[in-house]
Amino acid sequence: MTHVAPVGGTAVQDHVALAEIELCGELIIAASAAREDRLSLESIDEVLRVAEERDAPGD
């Protein structure tokens, strides 16, 4: 017997997990495009938009 997921939007989405996956993907792209062996900490912060989070109002 084969079980198939029902059609109709019953999938559960974890928005935090999806955001983390997106950031990991962006890091992988940045690392593959890097001219050096490793990304600098500043480059990683830029990809992860650390400064934007730090400067966001309401924190």
C-alpha atoms as one frame of an Amber mdcrd trajectory, in Angstrom:
protein
   0.000   0.000   0.000   1.374   3.418  -0.972   0.661   6.465   1.176   0.378
   9.761  -0.672   0.126  13.155   0.973  -3.350  14.605   0.510  -3.773  17.461
  -1.929  -5.113  20.685  -0.509  -2.463  22.563   1.401  -2.170  20.456   4.529
   1.619  20.868   4.655   2.932  22.450   7.829   5.533  25.155   7.334   8.075
  26.117   9.944   8.925  29.690   8.986  12.006  29.805  11.218  13.393  26.628
   9.658  12.680  27.949   6.156  14.492  31.206   6.963  17.491  29.247   8.295
  17.576  27.109   5.149  17.496  30.240   2.994  20.397  31.783   4.937  22.401
  28.551   4.641  21.823  28.614   0.904  23.020  32.204   0.710  26.155  31.258
   2.661  26.832  28.352   0.311  26.481  30.633  -2.718  28.775  33.241  -1.159
  31.348  30.595  -0.231  31.357  29.137  -3.733  31.844  32.604  -5.230  34.596
  33.584  -2.782  38.014  34.221  -4.231  39.708  33.022  -1.057  39.569  29.632
   0.639  37.309  30.930   3.396  34.792  33.701   3.883  35.911  36.372   6.309
  33.804  36.974   9.395  32.791  40.312   7.887  31.618  38.572   4.700  29.611
  36.066   6.701  27.999  38.874   8.697  27.155  40.651   5.443  25.532  37.544
   3.936  23.566  36.915   7.130  22.602  40.599   7.345  23.833  40.804  10.943
  24.225  44.598  10.871  20.655  45.018   9.608  19.333  42.966  12.527  21.480
  44.878  14.984  20.258  48.236  13.647  16.584  47.256  13.377  14.218  49.504
  15.352  12.468  48.051  18.352  15.367  46.024  19.676
